[in-house]
Short mmCIF file of C-alpha atoms and ligand atoms in Angstrom, two decimals:
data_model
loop_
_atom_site.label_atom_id
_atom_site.label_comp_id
_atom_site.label_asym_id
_atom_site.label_seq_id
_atom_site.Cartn_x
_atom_site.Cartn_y
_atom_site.Cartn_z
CA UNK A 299 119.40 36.99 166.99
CA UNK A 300 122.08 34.67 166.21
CA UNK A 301 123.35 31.49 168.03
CA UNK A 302 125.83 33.27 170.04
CA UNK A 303 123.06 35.97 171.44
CA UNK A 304 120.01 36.05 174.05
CA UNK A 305 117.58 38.10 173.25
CA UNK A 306 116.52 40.41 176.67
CA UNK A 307 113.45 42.03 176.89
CA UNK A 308 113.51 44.76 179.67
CA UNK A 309 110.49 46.84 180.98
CA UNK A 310 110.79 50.29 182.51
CA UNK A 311 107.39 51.76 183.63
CA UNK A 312 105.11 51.15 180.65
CA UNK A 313 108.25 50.46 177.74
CA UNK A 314 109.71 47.48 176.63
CA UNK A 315 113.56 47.37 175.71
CA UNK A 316 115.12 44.71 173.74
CA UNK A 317 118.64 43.48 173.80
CA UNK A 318 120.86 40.91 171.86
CA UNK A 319 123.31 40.14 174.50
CA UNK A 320 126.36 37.72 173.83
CA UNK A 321 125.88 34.57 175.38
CA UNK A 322 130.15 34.28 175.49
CA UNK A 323 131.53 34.05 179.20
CA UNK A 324 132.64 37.55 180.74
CA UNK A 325 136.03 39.17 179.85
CA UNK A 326 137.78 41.08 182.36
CA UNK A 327 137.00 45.01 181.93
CA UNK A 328 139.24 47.25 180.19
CA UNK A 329 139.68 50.48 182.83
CA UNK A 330 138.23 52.74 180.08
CA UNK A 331 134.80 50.62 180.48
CA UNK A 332 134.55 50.98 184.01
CA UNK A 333 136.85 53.56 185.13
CA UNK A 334 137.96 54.54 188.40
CA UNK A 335 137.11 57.68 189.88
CA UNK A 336 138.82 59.43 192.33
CA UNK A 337 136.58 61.64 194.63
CA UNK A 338 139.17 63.10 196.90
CA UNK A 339 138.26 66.40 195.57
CA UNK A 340 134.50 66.31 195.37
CA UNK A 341 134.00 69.27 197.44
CA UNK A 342 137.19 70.83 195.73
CA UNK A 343 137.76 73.97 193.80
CA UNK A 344 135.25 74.47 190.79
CA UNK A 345 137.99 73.32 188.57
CA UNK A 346 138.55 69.92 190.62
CA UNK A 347 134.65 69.13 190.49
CA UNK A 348 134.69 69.67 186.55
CA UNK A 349 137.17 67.08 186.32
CA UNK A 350 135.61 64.86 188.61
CA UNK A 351 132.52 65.41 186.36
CA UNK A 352 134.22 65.11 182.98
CA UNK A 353 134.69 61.39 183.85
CA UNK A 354 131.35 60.49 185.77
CA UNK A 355 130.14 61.55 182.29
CA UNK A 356 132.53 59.58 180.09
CA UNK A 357 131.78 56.59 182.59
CA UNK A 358 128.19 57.18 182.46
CA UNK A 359 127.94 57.39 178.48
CA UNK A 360 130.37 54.11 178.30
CA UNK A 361 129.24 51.42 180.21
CA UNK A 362 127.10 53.43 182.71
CA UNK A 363 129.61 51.66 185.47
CA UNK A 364 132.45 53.19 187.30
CA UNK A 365 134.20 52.58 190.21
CA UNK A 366 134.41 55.48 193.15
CA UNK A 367 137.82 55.66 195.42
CA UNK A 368 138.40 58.31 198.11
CA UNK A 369 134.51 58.45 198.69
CA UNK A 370 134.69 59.49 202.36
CA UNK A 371 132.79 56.13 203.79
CA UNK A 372 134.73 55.15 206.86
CA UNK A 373 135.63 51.75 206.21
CA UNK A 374 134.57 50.81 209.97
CA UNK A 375 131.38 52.02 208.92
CA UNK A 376 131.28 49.43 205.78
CA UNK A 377 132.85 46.54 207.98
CA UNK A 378 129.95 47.15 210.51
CA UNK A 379 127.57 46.72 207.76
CA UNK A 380 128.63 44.01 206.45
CA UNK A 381 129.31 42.30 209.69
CA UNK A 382 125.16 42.60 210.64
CA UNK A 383 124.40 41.70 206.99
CA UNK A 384 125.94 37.82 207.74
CA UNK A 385 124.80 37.92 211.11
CA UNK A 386 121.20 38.56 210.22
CA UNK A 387 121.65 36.01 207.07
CA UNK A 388 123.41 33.17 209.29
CA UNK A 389 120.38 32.88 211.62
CA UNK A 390 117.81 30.19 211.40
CA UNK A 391 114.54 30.50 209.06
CA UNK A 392 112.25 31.24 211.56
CA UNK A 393 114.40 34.47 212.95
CA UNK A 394 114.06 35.35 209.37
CA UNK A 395 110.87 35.09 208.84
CA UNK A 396 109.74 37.53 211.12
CA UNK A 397 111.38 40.19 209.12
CA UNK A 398 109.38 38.65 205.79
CA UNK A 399 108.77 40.90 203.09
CA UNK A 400 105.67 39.76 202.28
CA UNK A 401 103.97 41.10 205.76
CA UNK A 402 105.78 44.87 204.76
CA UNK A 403 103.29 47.10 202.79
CA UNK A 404 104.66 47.51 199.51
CA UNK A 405 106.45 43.97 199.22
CA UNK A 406 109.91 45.95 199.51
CA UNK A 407 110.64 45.70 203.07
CA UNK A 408 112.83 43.29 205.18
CA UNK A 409 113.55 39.83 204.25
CA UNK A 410 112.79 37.94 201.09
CA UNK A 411 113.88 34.03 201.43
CA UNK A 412 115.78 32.39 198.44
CA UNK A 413 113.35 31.15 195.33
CA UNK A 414 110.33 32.92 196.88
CA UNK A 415 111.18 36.22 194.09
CA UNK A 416 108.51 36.92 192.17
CA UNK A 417 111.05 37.42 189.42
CA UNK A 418 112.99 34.75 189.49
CA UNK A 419 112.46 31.22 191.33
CA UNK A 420 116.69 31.04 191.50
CA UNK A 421 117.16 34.90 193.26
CA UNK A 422 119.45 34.90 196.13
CA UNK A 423 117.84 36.33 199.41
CA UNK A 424 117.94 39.86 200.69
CA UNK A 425 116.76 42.28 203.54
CA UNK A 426 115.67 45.59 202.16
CA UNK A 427 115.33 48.73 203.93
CA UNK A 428 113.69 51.78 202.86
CA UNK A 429 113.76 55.90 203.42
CA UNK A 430 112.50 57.98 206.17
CA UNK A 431 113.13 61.47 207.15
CA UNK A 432 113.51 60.45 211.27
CA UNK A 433 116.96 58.38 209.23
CA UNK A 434 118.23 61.54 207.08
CA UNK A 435 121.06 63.36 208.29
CA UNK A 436 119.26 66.29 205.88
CA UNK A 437 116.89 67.07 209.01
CA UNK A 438 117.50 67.90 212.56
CA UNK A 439 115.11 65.36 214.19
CA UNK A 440 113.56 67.17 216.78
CA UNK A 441 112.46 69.28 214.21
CA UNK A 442 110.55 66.91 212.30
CA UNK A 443 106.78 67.51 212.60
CA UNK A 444 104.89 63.98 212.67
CA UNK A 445 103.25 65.11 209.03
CA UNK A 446 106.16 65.56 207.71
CA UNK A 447 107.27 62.10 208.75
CA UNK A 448 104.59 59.92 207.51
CA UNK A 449 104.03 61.73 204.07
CA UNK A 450 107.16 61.10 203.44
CA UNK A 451 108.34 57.76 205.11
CA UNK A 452 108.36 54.68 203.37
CA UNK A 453 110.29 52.92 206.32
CA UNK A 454 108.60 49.69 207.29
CA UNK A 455 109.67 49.75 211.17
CA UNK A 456 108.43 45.82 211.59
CA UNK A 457 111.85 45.27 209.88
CA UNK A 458 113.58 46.86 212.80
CA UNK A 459 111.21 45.80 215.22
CA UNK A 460 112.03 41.80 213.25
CA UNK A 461 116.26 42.08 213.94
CA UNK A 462 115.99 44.49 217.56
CA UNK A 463 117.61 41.05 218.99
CA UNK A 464 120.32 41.67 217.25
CA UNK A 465 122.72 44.25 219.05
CA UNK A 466 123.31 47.46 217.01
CA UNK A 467 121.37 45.94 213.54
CA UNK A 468 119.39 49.01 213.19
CA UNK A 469 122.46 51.37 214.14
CA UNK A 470 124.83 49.96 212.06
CA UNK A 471 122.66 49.79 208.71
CA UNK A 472 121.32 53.24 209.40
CA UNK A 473 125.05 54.56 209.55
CA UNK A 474 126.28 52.91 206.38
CA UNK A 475 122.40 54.31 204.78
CA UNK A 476 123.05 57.58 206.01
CA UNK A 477 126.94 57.37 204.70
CA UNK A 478 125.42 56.35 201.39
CA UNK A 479 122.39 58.91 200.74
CA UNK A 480 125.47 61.79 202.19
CA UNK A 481 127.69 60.55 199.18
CA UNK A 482 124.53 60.46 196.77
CA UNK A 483 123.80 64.24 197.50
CA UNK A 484 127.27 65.05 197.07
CA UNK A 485 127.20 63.45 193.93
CA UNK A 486 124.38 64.66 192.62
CA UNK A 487 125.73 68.17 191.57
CA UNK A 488 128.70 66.33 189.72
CA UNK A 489 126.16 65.10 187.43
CA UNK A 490 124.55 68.03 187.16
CA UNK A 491 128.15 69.77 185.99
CA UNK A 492 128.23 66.65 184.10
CA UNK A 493 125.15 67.36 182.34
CA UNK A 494 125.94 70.98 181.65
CA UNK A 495 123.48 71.72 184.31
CA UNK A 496 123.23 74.31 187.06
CA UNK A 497 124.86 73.00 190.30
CA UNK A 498 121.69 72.73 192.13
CA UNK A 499 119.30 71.76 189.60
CA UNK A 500 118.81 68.60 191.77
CA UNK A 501 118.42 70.04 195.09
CA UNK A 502 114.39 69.66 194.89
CA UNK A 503 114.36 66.75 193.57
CA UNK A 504 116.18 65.20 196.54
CA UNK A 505 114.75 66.28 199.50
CA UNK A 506 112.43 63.23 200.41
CA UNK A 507 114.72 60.65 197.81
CA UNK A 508 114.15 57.08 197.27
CA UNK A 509 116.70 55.61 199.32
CA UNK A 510 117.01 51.98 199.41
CA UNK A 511 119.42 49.99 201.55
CA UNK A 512 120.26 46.14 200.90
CA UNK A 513 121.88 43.51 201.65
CA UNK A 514 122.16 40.42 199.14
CA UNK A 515 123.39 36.87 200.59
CA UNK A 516 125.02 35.00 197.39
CA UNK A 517 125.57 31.33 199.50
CA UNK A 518 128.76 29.88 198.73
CA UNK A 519 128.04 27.33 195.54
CA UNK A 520 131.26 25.08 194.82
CA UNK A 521 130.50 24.90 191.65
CA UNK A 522 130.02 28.76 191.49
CA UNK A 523 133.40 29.99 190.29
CA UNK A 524 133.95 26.80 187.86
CA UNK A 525 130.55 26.31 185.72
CA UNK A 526 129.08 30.16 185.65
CA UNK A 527 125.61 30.08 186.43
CA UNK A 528 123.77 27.00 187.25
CA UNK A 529 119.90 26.48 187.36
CA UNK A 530 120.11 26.20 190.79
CA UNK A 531 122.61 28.54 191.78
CA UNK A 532 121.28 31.58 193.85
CA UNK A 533 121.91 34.18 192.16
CA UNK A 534 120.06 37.77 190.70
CA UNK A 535 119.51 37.63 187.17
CA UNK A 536 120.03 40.34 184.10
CA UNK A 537 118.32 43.18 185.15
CA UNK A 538 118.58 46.72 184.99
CA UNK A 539 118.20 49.17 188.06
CA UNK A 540 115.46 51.98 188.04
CA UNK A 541 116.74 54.19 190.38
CA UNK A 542 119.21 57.13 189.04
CA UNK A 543 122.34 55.58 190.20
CA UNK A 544 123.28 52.85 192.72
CA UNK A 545 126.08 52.85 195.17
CA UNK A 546 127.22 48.96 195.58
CA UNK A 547 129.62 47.47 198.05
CA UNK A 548 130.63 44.22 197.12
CA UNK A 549 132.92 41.47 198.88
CA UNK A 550 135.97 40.14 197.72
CA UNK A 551 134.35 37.17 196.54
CA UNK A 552 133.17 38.59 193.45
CA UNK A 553 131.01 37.46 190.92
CA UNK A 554 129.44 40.89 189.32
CA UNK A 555 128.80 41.03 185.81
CA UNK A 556 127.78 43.80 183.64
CA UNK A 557 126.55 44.24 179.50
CA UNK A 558 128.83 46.65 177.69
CA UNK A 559 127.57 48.84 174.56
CA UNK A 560 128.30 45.71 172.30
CA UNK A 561 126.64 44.12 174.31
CA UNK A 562 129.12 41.80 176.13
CA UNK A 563 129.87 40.68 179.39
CA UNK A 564 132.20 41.97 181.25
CA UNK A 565 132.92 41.10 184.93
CA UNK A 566 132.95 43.93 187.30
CA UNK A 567 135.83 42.80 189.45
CA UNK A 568 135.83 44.05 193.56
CA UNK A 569 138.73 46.31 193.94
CA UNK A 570 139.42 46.75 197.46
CA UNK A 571 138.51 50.56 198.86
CA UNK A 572 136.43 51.12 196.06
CA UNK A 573 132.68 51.15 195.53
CA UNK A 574 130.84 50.70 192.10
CA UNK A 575 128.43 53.40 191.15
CA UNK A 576 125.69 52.35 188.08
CA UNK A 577 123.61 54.58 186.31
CA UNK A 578 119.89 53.15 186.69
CA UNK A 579 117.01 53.58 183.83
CA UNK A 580 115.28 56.88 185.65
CA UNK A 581 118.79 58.56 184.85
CA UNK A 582 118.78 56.65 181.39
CA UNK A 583 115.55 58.21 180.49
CA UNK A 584 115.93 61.86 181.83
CA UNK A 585 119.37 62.20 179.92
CA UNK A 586 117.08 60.87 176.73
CA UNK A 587 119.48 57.55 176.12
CA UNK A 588 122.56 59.67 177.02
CA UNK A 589 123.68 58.15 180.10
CA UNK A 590 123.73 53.83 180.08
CA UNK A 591 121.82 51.66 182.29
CA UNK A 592 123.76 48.79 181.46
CA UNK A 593 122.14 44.80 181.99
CA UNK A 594 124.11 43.31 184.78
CA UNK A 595 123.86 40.25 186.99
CA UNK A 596 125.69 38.70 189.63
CA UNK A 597 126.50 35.32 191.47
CA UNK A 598 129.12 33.93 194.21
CA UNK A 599 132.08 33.67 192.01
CA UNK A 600 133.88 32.82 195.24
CA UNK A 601 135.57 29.16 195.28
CA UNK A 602 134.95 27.28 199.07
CA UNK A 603 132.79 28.34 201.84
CA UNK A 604 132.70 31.81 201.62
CA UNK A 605 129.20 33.51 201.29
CA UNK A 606 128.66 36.30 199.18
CA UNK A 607 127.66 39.93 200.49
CA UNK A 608 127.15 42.50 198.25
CA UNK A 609 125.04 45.85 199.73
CA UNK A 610 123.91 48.11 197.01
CA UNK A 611 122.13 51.90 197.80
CA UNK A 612 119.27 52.19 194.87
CA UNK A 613 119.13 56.13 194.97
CA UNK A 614 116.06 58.01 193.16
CA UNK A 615 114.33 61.35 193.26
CA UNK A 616 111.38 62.26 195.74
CA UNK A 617 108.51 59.97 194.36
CA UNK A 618 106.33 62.64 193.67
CA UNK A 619 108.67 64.75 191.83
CA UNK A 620 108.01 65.43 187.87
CA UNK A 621 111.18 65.29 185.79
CA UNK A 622 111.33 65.98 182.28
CA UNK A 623 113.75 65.33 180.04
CA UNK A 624 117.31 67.35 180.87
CA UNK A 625 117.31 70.30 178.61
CA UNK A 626 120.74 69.60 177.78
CA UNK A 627 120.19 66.62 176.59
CA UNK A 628 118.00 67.97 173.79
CA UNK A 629 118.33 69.36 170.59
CA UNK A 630 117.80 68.97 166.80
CA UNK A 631 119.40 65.89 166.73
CA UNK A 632 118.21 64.10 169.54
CA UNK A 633 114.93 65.20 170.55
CA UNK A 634 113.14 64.69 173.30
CA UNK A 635 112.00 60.85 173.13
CA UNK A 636 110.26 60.66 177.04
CA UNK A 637 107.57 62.59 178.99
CA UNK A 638 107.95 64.41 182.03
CA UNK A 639 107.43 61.09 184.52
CA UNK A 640 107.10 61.01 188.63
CA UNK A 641 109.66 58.34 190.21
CA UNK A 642 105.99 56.97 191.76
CA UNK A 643 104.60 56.50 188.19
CA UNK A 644 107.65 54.29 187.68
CA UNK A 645 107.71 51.70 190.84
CA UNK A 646 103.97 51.45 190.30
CA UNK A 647 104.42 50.04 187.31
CA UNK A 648 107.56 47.78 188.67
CA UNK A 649 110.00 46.49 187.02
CA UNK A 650 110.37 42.72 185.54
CA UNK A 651 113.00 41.07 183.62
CA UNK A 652 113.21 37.73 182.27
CA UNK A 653 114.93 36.36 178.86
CA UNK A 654 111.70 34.66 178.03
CA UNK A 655 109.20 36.51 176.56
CA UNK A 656 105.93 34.67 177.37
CA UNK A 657 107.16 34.31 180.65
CA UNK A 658 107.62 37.81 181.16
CA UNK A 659 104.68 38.83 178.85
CA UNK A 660 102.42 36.70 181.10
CA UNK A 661 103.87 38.32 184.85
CA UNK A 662 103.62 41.64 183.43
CA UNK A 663 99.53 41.45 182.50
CA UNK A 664 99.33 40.36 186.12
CA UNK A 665 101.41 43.06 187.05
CA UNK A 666 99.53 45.66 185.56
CA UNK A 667 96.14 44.33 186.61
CA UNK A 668 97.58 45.52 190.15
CA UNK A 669 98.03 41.57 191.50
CA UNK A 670 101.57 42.38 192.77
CA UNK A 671 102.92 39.28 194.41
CA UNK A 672 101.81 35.54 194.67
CA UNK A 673 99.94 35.81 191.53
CA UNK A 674 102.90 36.41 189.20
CA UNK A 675 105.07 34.52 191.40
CA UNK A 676 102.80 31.13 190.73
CA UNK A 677 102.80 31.59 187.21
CA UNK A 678 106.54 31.98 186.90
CA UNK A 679 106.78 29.21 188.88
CA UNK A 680 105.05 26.78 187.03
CA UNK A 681 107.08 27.36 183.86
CA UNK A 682 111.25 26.44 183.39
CA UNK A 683 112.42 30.31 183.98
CA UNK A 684 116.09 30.25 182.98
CA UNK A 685 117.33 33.49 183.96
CA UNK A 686 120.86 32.23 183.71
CA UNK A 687 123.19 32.13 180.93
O1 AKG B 122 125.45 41.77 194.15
C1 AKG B 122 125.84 42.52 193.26
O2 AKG B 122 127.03 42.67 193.00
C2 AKG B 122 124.86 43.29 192.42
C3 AKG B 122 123.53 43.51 193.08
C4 AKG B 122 122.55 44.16 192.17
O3 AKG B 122 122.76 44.35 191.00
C5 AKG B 122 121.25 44.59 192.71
O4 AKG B 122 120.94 44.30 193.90
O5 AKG B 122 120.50 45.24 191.94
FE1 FE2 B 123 121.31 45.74 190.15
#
């Protein structure tokens, strides 16, 4: 590590990765490091599709960050979003509150306040919402056998039941969720092309996804735009996703930031129509290293009073699905480095990410001895946890 690098150490299920990041401010990206894709033709001749997945893959094995245009989400059905996201963030505390994350099950539901992460004291706030069949277009509703439902829901419905005074919340997020998990399936047998892989080797594997919807509140910060990151400033620090890939939506305001293979920064600018797709660390580890799940962050780069909205869809395979390593993505030179792994053997394990390592070292004992929540969160808390750069 020299003076002009952080050392990151990530955790994915039960492995550590460490980085030597540049601690330089962001460049603006070159368009071969995050390319844009067009998607006009993802249901387009066989010939279309392979070209479509020639550069998901040369994105994917680059930065692991590309931007998608032409991907067939109404932009009404975006706007709507995004309208509900700042009217559920602009209420007062105790509206929030009753959609806390902290009275949902698994800690992954509804609304988590600013500086109450158990990550990170700094992290800006979000409301989460999570995957049920009764929400996927896949499944004609009446159809649904109650079984079928709760073995397979992981929807927390005291988040809808928390924002039902607020007209169309539920309807609105739903729509851009279901727009989201539509474009994910489509996708997926573009990276199966992309991965030399039968068209449909997916299919199974997505029938009862993880399917996370968010939105993030980045508060305006005047001295967001000028200084970088600040102690204080709410933002989300380095971290990798675990999903396969995430769909993100982001504002104009920008303030997206992502690690490049040499490991510098590189800002992920909003381009209007577009959306950014990243590859997450489940994808990472089934194409053996192949495909990047690069660090990012992000803050409110905006200058003034504009709050930031950014409202990513995390996108994984059923939970209790066993994927191996891609055959493809094996031979005498790169053999297989992972074990078949479940998505569910993955989130219980969590995820944590911090650039100090007794920090993290610490959180991650009391992760694994199952004490999930205020435990970890105290201990970060009592140390100086600079997650900025
Ligand atoms: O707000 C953004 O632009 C990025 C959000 C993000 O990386 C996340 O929620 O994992
Ligand atoms: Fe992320």
């Amino acid at each position: 590590m020299t003076a002009e690098t952080i050392q990151l150490k990530l955790r994915f299920g039960d492995e550590w990765f460490s980085y030597s990041v540049s601690s330089k401010p962001p460049r603006n990206c070159t368009n071969l490091e995050v390319p844009l894709v067009d998607l006009a033709n993802l249901e387009g001749s066989a010939a279309q599709r392979k070209v479509i997945a020639d550069a998901l893959q040369q994105a994917a094995e680059t930065s692991g960050f590309f931007y998608i245009k032409n991907h067939g989400i109404p932009p009404d059905v975006i706007q709507e979003a995004q309208i509900q996201a700042k009217r559920f963030f602009s209420q007062p505390v105790d509206m929030k509150m009753l959609a806390l994350q902290d009275a949902s099950k698994g800690h992954r539901a509804g609304w988590r306040a600013p500086n109450t992460s158990h990550v990170c004291p700094s992290e800006k706030s979000v409301f989460r919402w999570r995957y049920s069949p009764e929400h996927d277009p896949l499944y004609d509703h009446d159809q649904l056998d109650p079984q079928t439902i709760s073995q397979h829901s992981e929807d927390e419905p005291h988040v809808w039941a928390a924002t039902a005074h607020l007209k169309n919340f539920k309807v609105d997020s739903l729509a851009y969720w279901r727009s989201c998990l539509n474009l994910a399936r489509k996708l997926l047998p573009l990276f199966a092309i992309s991965l030399s892989l039968p068209e449909t080797y997916f299919d199974s594997m997505a029938t009862f996804p993880e399917a996370d919807g968010l939105y993030n509140f980045y508060p305006a910060t005047k001295a967001g735009a000028l200084s970088g990151f600040a102690p204080d400033t709410e933002g989300l620090g380095s971290h990798t996703d675990f999903q396969c890939f995430t769909i993100l939506w982001q504002d104009q305001n920008g303030g997206l930031q992502a690690v490049t293979p040499e490991n510098e920064w590189i800002w992920v600018t909003p381009v209007e129509g577009t959306l950014v797709v990243n590859i997450g660390d489940f994808f990472r580890r089934l194409t053996n290293d192949r495909y990047k799940s690069a660090i990012h962050r992000a803050y409110n780069q905006g200058l003034g009073d504009a709050d930031r909205i950014s409202m990513p869809f995390f996108f994984g395979f059923n939970s209790d699905a066993e994927c191996a390593v891609f055959p493809s993505c094996i031979d005498d030179l790169h053999p297989e480095k992972y074990k078949p792994i479940t998505y569910g053997q993955v989130i219980s394990t969590f995820v944590l990410y911090t650039k100090e390592y007794d920090v993290l070292l610490t959180a991650a004992h009391a992760y694994s001895g199952g004490s999930y929540g205020l435990a970890v969160a105290q201990q970060l808390q009592s140390r100086h946890f600079a997650w900025y750069m």
